[in-house]
GROMACS .gro file of C-alpha atoms in nm:
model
   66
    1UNK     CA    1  -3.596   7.038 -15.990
    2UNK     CA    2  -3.385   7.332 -16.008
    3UNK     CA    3  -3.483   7.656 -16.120
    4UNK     CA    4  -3.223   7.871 -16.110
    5UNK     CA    5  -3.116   8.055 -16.428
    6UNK     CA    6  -2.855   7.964 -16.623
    7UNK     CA    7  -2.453   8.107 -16.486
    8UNK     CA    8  -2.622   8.125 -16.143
    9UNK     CA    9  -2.411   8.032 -15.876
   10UNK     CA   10  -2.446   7.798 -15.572
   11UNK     CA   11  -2.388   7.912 -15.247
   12UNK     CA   12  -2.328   7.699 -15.002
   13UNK     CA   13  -2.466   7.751 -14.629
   14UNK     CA   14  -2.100   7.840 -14.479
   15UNK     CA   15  -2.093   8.122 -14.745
   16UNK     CA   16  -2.439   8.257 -14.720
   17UNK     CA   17  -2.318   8.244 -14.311
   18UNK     CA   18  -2.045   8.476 -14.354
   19UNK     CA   19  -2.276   8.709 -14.603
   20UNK     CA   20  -2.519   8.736 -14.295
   21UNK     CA   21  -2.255   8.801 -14.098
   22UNK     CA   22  -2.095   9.072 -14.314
   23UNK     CA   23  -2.455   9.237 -14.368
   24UNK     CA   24  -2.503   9.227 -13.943
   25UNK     CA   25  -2.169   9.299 -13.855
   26UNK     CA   26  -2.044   9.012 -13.688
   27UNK     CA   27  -1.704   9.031 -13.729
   28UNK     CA   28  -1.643   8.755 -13.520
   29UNK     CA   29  -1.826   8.478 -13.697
   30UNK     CA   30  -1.621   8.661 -14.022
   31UNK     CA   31  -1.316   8.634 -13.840
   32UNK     CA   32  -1.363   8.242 -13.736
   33UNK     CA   33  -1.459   8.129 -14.100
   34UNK     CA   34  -1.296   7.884 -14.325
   35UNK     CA   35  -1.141   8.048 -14.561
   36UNK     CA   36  -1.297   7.861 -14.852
   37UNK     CA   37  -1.614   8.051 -14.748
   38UNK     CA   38  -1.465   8.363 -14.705
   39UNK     CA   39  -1.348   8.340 -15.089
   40UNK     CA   40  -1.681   8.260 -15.174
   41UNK     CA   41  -1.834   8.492 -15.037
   42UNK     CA   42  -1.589   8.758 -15.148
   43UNK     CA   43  -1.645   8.624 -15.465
   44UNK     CA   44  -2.001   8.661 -15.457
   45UNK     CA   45  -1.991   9.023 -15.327
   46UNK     CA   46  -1.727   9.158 -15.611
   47UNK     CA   47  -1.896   8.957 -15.868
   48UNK     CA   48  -2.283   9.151 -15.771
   49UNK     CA   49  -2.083   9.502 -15.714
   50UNK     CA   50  -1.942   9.457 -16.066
   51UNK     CA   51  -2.297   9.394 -16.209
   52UNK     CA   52  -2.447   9.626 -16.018
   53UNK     CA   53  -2.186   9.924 -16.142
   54UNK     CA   54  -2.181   9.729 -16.484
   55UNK     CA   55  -1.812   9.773 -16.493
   56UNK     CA   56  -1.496   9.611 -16.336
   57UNK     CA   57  -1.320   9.706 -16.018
   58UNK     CA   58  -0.961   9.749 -16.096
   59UNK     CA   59  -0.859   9.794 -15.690
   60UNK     CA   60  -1.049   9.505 -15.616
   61UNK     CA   61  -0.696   9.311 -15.682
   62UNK     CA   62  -0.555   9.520 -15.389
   63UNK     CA   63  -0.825   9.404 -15.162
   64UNK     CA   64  -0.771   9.041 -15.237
   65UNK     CA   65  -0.403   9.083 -15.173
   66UNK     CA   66  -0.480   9.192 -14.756
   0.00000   0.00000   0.00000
């Protein structure tokens, strides 16, 4: 069954990869990833920064332009 609550996301394993990498600094596994699972897990980062600060980043659109 799944549990999650409703509007949760799923992560796949390639994304929660490149968060462990990100959170251990292994810039090398970051820097070899598809980039499907880099925009996930970019995704995933902005999207828990925004909640967390319960407002929007307005720079975060020059970040995803790099």
């Amino acid at each position: 069954s799944d549990d999650r609550p409703p509007g949760s996301v799923t992560v796949s394993a390639e994304a929660l990869g490149v968060l462990s990498a990100l959170l251990t600094g292994d810039w090398e596994l970051v820097d070899a990833a598809d980039p499907r699972h880099l925009r996930q897990s970019t995704g995933i980062v902005a999207a828990y920064t925004q909640w967390h600060l319960e407002r929007g980043l307005r720079s975060l659109r020059l970040v995803e332009r790099a």
